[in-house]
């Protein structure tokens, strides 16, 4: 540590670029601090950074100065890690700080810096090494922080993920927000650029910065982004998302990955924001048009009443005002054009599926989808033919020219800025990121190495437990059809209408869609939900809005010069009717907007946007999709993954219960609550049993999204949004619930399932097990987002397997059956016991293919021959009937295909095992105590086996005659010789290797496109009965 | 001497007594260690027919026929066209006589149609639907290049599915089985009668095809269930009441007959048997197979080997299966395969042996069973083997268990294995695991060579 401090700047070639500048167009601006240094050996690094010379250091405020000192003093100096993509536009993002950086090593042999360049110590640190672990971090685990540089109050934290106070108990979020926001990244300039008549929107790129804070013991990856807000100064609101951890290595080493993930999340936010911004502009334009009309009328009225031939001051004022409005309209139209012309190039990078307006879509489908909408519109249309139009889609408001005080107005919340849907999606993504990077860095790296290695094992990787490659493949297969079907279903009129109606729209430049937002939707879900509350909701909204508009009108208008000011006054007429009363409520207008759309589709340009919001709220963004459905194929991937969610859920639940129950008050909710409570109650060896039939049926279907049950979703919503404030009696809770339908999160669903199972398991746990699990639970282990089994599942399975081999003396023959491809039937009356055994044993089952394991957790008799072909491990219900041993009868029949483990009488009927391989794999005297360790041990042993099988399978001479003279018998002899002498395998072990080799062969042939039908291999070997 | 014989019989006797004849788990001679389940039918699968060395067709009560690749188990064709169950299926191979080289699959159905399908494309070649009754059997006379359909009448068709001629109606019975005889004759089983028809091909005198009834043989007491050719000179028929009659193919005379498959001479045995099954059911001749000299008869639950030269049964298993047999076949090697309503397929090793070979039965084998038991059987055995010079043994060497319901039929492909079809809607392809594994290895290395490495390429 000391060494670090002594590093001299001289060691670097033109080492420093210190730029501290009050760059933003706001008052006390976030300063950009860019520190670049590059070793002399790599001058090109600096060129890349665009810093050719040493720039002076400007410090515009004492506070910033001290902060800069602090930064420098901490010795946080080093080049930024290689950047994943070259999408940085603004200033070079360079601040990176680490003590154990590869680059540092190269610096060590250099002579020390002259005194004048040496950096002063961090003034507040008593400790000589402020970054050392001794300054204990004030938070227990990594979290993600979203902060904003508010133009009113300065940097402020908005939310954290996970939203759990325990995580950052003593951590000063405000201070840290200040820190991360003060490292601004670029000139996010919006406004009137010189030479341009209109304000100009910059499509600024995000920037990525790494920084550390020794005081808090925190290191952060900070991702800055800018969102547009019509009401904000310069139309921009700077935000940042930070990944905060105590382990700087994690950030430095995972920089590329983290930054890629964050970019996705940020892109999602920005997409929502652009949509919302365009939406807002639309309305604003309408207001302006209305205002212009009103002013016109007044002018004419004045002119008419006043025929004296000269203008009164009033009239002049009016004329000025009118001119201002005109100007404002032009400016806003320009802004709208700009936002709509957002470069489409981003599309490809971010996996968004662009919408193609010219309908390649089936019209019959289109017509059929909105049937419900049409029918609902009918009565409305009738109404409008009546006395007065009950429901114009958007009531333009008269805009007062007088601006409110800057600090009086309420800024939009992040949710409002980004559209609730996109916001939720982003939060999901961030949650996923948090989960992925949780835990020690070595886990992560290990996993990544494993992943890369597995990817290279084209031939054998399917055998391994978590072949992420396979998962990826599955995912691709999985969501493609979904996307397409959704696209097909949806696109419909939402986007066709604007095309046809555009002519009548007041905004000539308005395009059918603000930007190409992917449109995928599950019609039945959305429509149902929106219809339910439509009438009350919409009418309420309508009244509110009307009255508000009225209110605005009454206030009259006062002239003003600045168009910006006018913009600001628009606030009172904001669409967000509830935003004033409920400032932070996680709500956006989109639900209501959605309602209104369904009712009145007359209003044109308005409509088009609204429809968009409907669609986009159903948009499934691929990343999100990946995150939430890593495993629709594997029915139990998520089972136990989400205990945290369970916790969260519970806390949220207490807040929400009253409101939620009103709407869905089913017993589901109650059981859910109690279940999750149980989850928290005690750490017990949660058994990762398979889900109930319900979920199986869910996952069994392709289109998972269409089925999710209602109550879960509402809670789910609460879970995501609850970070802000209590929602109290706000009736719109339901609305938000309805929208969150779209954001279906299967994790929660499964978490509830997991809870349910865990309750059952609870009673079953032995003292040994619970202690073991308690010890393991304390160390947070990384949960891989795309993994066959979750870490927790693995642990549980490992524990149960460990217990199995300890309890059952015949564990080895049972495992031998599994490894030699002989189906093992676990027979028992009690589903739980059987499932537990099955899960324990499933870690020994070699995968058939890249798909799910050939494991059936619970089946009812009778079994057919197909089942033995399809499943290698079956939990079978013992039917106790009057007819007696019906189950056993057919089992006897198929006994040659299966080994039978009777869970009730604790017997095993299977072939004799005399080999040696399994004694290491399943030693009942093993010293291994922890489930996860045992799991890894099993994986290790299996990997050894796989390598043997690989050798055997791909050894040419063992299968093909060497010469023409050789008979097949000779080859067979050589083969057996190899297996028994070279590999030293006992006859039983030979069978294991042969079976695995056969799997390899079949897999390889399939990969090569050879048609291999599923087959069942078996042996005619006698079984014996093992007893305890 | 007799004791040795008794010893060998004793083992059979013992096996027969236990209701479940079990070979045990260890079947070293059973080569079928791999199976493929072919699941496409959705009703009982009754028929399997070999198209060529690599393909076979299956058909059943769902009225659909499928063509499969016996090597890979791949479904090649689906033949949809019948509205009711298929009652007969046969293959009209491509012939050298005719220019048309396409093989045809002929299927008859309860919907009173016969459809000819293109073997290669699965396209419906032609559909004949003017039958008065269901066609129950189809037979191809390759050397005349015609095929016959047997239902309520016998019709003769040529390859183009042109109706050539037909017999009169059989008012109260239908043709159940047809067999081709020398000199342009066919024998048809019509109820209890065997009717001999002669086909007259067009010649100088006769312009058209014609078919004449020549003779009616009414020796059977009950309906004829099975009818096969043994060789050029003899054919054999079996009836429901267990009569087996061997006929001369040329003059249609009865050469020999056997009806004593069931001989309740031993009261003890009779008692035992009656308790277990009804004799009536047990003696019907379910199916017949032959290797040219011997007739293998599936009689009730048992298998009997009848030597036509010696005119007597030389080996038998009275209780070969738990329920009635449905199909039996002799393999080119010494093996015999039978399948039954009990859902099992059994592989038997048939060995003809002289008295000398009989003596080689190990003593230990004999000593396993007490003398008292042997003597109980003595009277029956002596009667059966009175003047036995040659005797055969039928040893169970393996069974194939996979179907959950009656195995209707099977088809043996020499090296590709065995195909079975069953009432549980499945067709199972039984393969020799060793061989398949070797095959896969060789394909694997072929592919490796093609790909030039481990990286799989399509």
PDB file of C-alpha atoms in Angstrom, chain A residues 624-758:
ATOM      1  CA  UNK A 624     -34.905  -9.624 -19.917  1.00  0.00           C
ATOM      2  CA  UNK A 625     -36.223 -12.713 -21.342  1.00  0.00           C
ATOM      3  CA  UNK A 626     -32.973 -14.418 -20.848  1.00  0.00           C
ATOM      4  CA  UNK A 627     -32.838 -13.329 -17.356  1.00  0.00           C
ATOM      5  CA  UNK A 628     -36.208 -14.445 -16.355  1.00  0.00           C
ATOM      6  CA  UNK A 629     -36.533 -17.586 -18.312  1.00  0.00           C
ATOM      7  CA  UNK A 630     -33.272 -19.272 -18.202  1.00  0.00           C
ATOM      8  CA  UNK A 631     -34.977 -22.521 -18.063  1.00  0.00           C
ATOM      9  CA  UNK A 632     -38.436 -23.054 -19.196  1.00  0.00           C
ATOM     10  CA  UNK A 633     -37.250 -26.325 -20.416  1.00  0.00           C
ATOM     11  CA  UNK A 634     -35.818 -27.513 -17.256  1.00  0.00           C
ATOM     12  CA  UNK A 635     -38.708 -27.580 -14.992  1.00  0.00           C
ATOM     13  CA  UNK A 636     -36.910 -27.061 -11.800  1.00  0.00           C
ATOM     14  CA  UNK A 637     -34.216 -24.633 -12.351  1.00  0.00           C
ATOM     15  CA  UNK A 638     -35.615 -21.850 -10.452  1.00  0.00           C
ATOM     16  CA  UNK A 639     -37.137 -23.675  -7.703  1.00  0.00           C
ATOM     17  CA  UNK A 640     -35.093 -22.592  -4.863  1.00  0.00           C
ATOM     18  CA  UNK A 641     -33.145 -19.857  -6.310  1.00  0.00           C
ATOM     19  CA  UNK A 642     -35.066 -17.036  -4.914  1.00  0.00           C
ATOM     20  CA  UNK A 643     -35.048 -17.148  -1.270  1.00  0.00           C
ATOM     21  CA  UNK A 644     -34.092 -13.567  -1.127  1.00  0.00           C
ATOM     22  CA  UNK A 645     -37.034 -12.781  -3.167  1.00  0.00           C
ATOM     23  CA  UNK A 646     -39.026 -14.665  -0.705  1.00  0.00           C
ATOM     24  CA  UNK A 647     -37.748 -12.432   2.013  1.00  0.00           C
ATOM     25  CA  UNK A 648     -38.367  -9.376   0.085  1.00  0.00           C
ATOM     26  CA  UNK A 649     -41.686 -10.554  -0.870  1.00  0.00           C
ATOM     27  CA  UNK A 650     -42.703 -10.992   2.634  1.00  0.00           C
ATOM     28  CA  UNK A 651     -41.781  -7.554   3.736  1.00  0.00           C
ATOM     29  CA  UNK A 652     -43.507  -6.106   0.815  1.00  0.00           C
ATOM     30  CA  UNK A 653     -46.409  -8.191   1.446  1.00  0.00           C
ATOM     31  CA  UNK A 654     -47.195  -6.793   4.798  1.00  0.00           C
ATOM     32  CA  UNK A 655     -47.406  -3.404   3.253  1.00  0.00           C
ATOM     33  CA  UNK A 656     -49.432  -4.481   0.376  1.00  0.00           C
ATOM     34  CA  UNK A 657     -51.690  -7.020   1.791  1.00  0.00           C
ATOM     35  CA  UNK A 658     -54.556  -4.747   2.452  1.00  0.00           C
ATOM     36  CA  UNK A 659     -54.681  -3.343  -0.992  1.00  0.00           C
ATOM     37  CA  UNK A 660     -53.805  -6.403  -2.852  1.00  0.00           C
ATOM     38  CA  UNK A 661     -56.226  -8.602  -1.122  1.00  0.00           C
ATOM     39  CA  UNK A 662     -59.044  -6.421  -2.090  1.00  0.00           C
ATOM     40  CA  UNK A 663     -58.519  -7.334  -5.615  1.00  0.00           C
ATOM     41  CA  UNK A 664     -57.368 -10.810  -5.615  1.00  0.00           C
ATOM     42  CA  UNK A 665     -58.003 -11.785  -2.060  1.00  0.00           C
ATOM     43  CA  UNK A 666     -57.662 -15.403  -2.790  1.00  0.00           C
ATOM     44  CA  UNK A 667     -56.298 -17.937  -0.477  1.00  0.00           C
ATOM     45  CA  UNK A 668     -53.358 -18.078  -2.743  1.00  0.00           C
ATOM     46  CA  UNK A 669     -52.143 -14.903  -1.294  1.00  0.00           C
ATOM     47  CA  UNK A 670     -52.481 -16.076   2.186  1.00  0.00           C
ATOM     48  CA  UNK A 671     -50.689 -19.279   1.653  1.00  0.00           C
ATOM     49  CA  UNK A 672     -48.035 -17.425  -0.137  1.00  0.00           C
ATOM     50  CA  UNK A 673     -47.555 -15.158   2.739  1.00  0.00           C
ATOM     51  CA  UNK A 674     -47.320 -17.884   5.248  1.00  0.00           C
ATOM     52  CA  UNK A 675     -45.034 -19.840   3.058  1.00  0.00           C
ATOM     53  CA  UNK A 676     -42.601 -17.106   2.613  1.00  0.00           C
ATOM     54  CA  UNK A 677     -42.719 -16.458   6.265  1.00  0.00           C
ATOM     55  CA  UNK A 678     -41.730 -20.008   6.797  1.00  0.00           C
ATOM     56  CA  UNK A 679     -38.935 -19.512   4.414  1.00  0.00           C
ATOM     57  CA  UNK A 680     -37.494 -16.849   6.530  1.00  0.00           C
ATOM     58  CA  UNK A 681     -38.237 -18.506   9.756  1.00  0.00           C
ATOM     59  CA  UNK A 682     -35.405 -20.891   9.724  1.00  0.00           C
ATOM     60  CA  UNK A 683     -32.708 -22.032   7.472  1.00  0.00           C
ATOM     61  CA  UNK A 684     -33.529 -25.569   6.876  1.00  0.00           C
ATOM     62  CA  UNK A 685     -32.323 -27.863   4.194  1.00  0.00           C
ATOM     63  CA  UNK A 686     -34.790 -26.797   1.648  1.00  0.00           C
ATOM     64  CA  UNK A 687     -35.291 -29.620  -0.555  1.00  0.00           C
ATOM     65  CA  UNK A 688     -35.320 -28.776  -4.126  1.00  0.00           C
ATOM     66  CA  UNK A 689     -38.221 -30.848  -4.963  1.00  0.00           C
ATOM     67  CA  UNK A 690     -39.905 -30.346  -8.215  1.00  0.00           C
ATOM     68  CA  UNK A 691     -42.752 -28.041  -8.412  1.00  0.00           C
ATOM     69  CA  UNK A 692     -46.294 -28.927  -8.099  1.00  0.00           C
ATOM     70  CA  UNK A 693     -48.178 -30.189 -11.020  1.00  0.00           C
ATOM     71  CA  UNK A 694     -49.344 -26.767 -11.630  1.00  0.00           C
ATOM     72  CA  UNK A 695     -46.022 -25.433 -12.432  1.00  0.00           C
ATOM     73  CA  UNK A 696     -45.065 -28.437 -14.342  1.00  0.00           C
ATOM     74  CA  UNK A 697     -47.938 -27.861 -16.580  1.00  0.00           C
ATOM     75  CA  UNK A 698     -46.836 -24.317 -16.813  1.00  0.00           C
ATOM     76  CA  UNK A 699     -43.354 -25.013 -17.844  1.00  0.00           C
ATOM     77  CA  UNK A 700     -44.414 -27.809 -19.987  1.00  0.00           C
ATOM     78  CA  UNK A 701     -45.952 -25.459 -22.387  1.00  0.00           C
ATOM     79  CA  UNK A 702     -44.038 -23.396 -24.745  1.00  0.00           C
ATOM     80  CA  UNK A 703     -45.682 -20.167 -24.134  1.00  0.00           C
ATOM     81  CA  UNK A 704     -45.088 -19.735 -20.527  1.00  0.00           C
ATOM     82  CA  UNK A 705     -46.057 -16.165 -20.514  1.00  0.00           C
ATOM     83  CA  UNK A 706     -49.657 -16.728 -21.216  1.00  0.00           C
ATOM     84  CA  UNK A 707     -50.443 -18.736 -18.170  1.00  0.00           C
ATOM     85  CA  UNK A 708     -49.114 -17.022 -15.090  1.00  0.00           C
ATOM     86  CA  UNK A 709     -51.600 -16.830 -12.308  1.00  0.00           C
ATOM     87  CA  UNK A 710     -52.932 -13.507 -11.299  1.00  0.00           C
ATOM     88  CA  UNK A 711     -52.175 -13.202  -7.626  1.00  0.00           C
ATOM     89  CA  UNK A 712     -48.542 -13.970  -7.934  1.00  0.00           C
ATOM     90  CA  UNK A 713     -48.095 -11.308 -10.420  1.00  0.00           C
ATOM     91  CA  UNK A 714     -49.470  -8.654  -8.278  1.00  0.00           C
ATOM     92  CA  UNK A 715     -47.203  -9.503  -5.485  1.00  0.00           C
ATOM     93  CA  UNK A 716     -44.449  -9.691  -7.936  1.00  0.00           C
ATOM     94  CA  UNK A 717     -45.137  -6.216  -8.942  1.00  0.00           C
ATOM     95  CA  UNK A 718     -45.063  -5.027  -5.447  1.00  0.00           C
ATOM     96  CA  UNK A 719     -41.800  -6.642  -5.025  1.00  0.00           C
ATOM     97  CA  UNK A 720     -40.202  -4.773  -7.775  1.00  0.00           C
ATOM     98  CA  UNK A 721     -41.600  -1.423  -7.209  1.00  0.00           C
ATOM     99  CA  UNK A 722     -41.730  -1.266  -3.553  1.00  0.00           C
ATOM    100  CA  UNK A 723     -38.470   0.505  -3.203  1.00  0.00           C
ATOM    101  CA  UNK A 724     -40.048   3.876  -3.056  1.00  0.00           C
ATOM    102  CA  UNK A 725     -42.688   4.818  -0.625  1.00  0.00           C
ATOM    103  CA  UNK A 726     -45.657   3.128   0.875  1.00  0.00           C
ATOM    104  CA  UNK A 727     -48.583   3.318  -1.369  1.00  0.00           C
ATOM    105  CA  UNK A 728     -51.185   3.848   1.241  1.00  0.00           C
ATOM    106  CA  UNK A 729     -54.703   3.856   0.092  1.00  0.00           C
ATOM    107  CA  UNK A 730     -53.963   4.807  -3.394  1.00  0.00           C
ATOM    108  CA  UNK A 731     -56.461   3.161  -5.609  1.00  0.00           C
ATOM    109  CA  UNK A 732     -54.114   2.985  -8.492  1.00  0.00           C
ATOM    110  CA  UNK A 733     -52.236   0.181  -6.907  1.00  0.00           C
ATOM    111  CA  UNK A 734     -54.441  -2.011  -8.832  1.00  0.00           C
ATOM    112  CA  UNK A 735     -53.683  -0.284 -12.009  1.00  0.00           C
ATOM    113  CA  UNK A 736     -50.061  -0.836 -11.547  1.00  0.00           C
ATOM    114  CA  UNK A 737     -50.752  -4.371 -10.709  1.00  0.00           C
ATOM    115  CA  UNK A 738     -52.556  -4.753 -13.905  1.00  0.00           C
ATOM    116  CA  UNK A 739     -49.710  -3.435 -15.899  1.00  0.00           C
ATOM    117  CA  UNK A 740     -47.180  -5.482 -14.186  1.00  0.00           C
ATOM    118  CA  UNK A 741     -48.940  -8.424 -15.565  1.00  0.00           C
ATOM    119  CA  UNK A 742     -46.795  -7.926 -18.509  1.00  0.00           C
ATOM    120  CA  UNK A 743     -43.671  -8.268 -16.576  1.00  0.00           C
ATOM    121  CA  UNK A 744     -44.044 -11.792 -15.697  1.00  0.00           C
ATOM    122  CA  UNK A 745     -41.373 -12.966 -13.424  1.00  0.00           C
ATOM    123  CA  UNK A 746     -41.255 -16.684 -13.073  1.00  0.00           C
ATOM    124  CA  UNK A 747     -38.704 -16.439 -10.362  1.00  0.00           C
ATOM    125  CA  UNK A 748     -41.236 -15.341  -7.950  1.00  0.00           C
ATOM    126  CA  UNK A 749     -43.606 -17.940  -8.952  1.00  0.00           C
ATOM    127  CA  UNK A 750     -41.054 -20.544  -8.366  1.00  0.00           C
ATOM    128  CA  UNK A 751     -39.957 -18.957  -5.209  1.00  0.00           C
ATOM    129  CA  UNK A 752     -43.364 -19.420  -3.836  1.00  0.00           C
ATOM    130  CA  UNK A 753     -43.228 -22.956  -4.979  1.00  0.00           C
ATOM    131  CA  UNK A 754     -39.937 -23.331  -3.344  1.00  0.00           C
ATOM    132  CA  UNK A 755     -41.377 -21.968  -0.209  1.00  0.00           C
ATOM    133  CA  UNK A 756     -44.094 -24.457  -0.314  1.00  0.00           C
ATOM    134  CA  UNK A 757     -41.737 -27.313  -0.720  1.00  0.00           C
ATOM    135  CA  UNK A 758     -39.492 -25.995   1.888  1.00  0.00           C
TER     136      UNK A 758
END
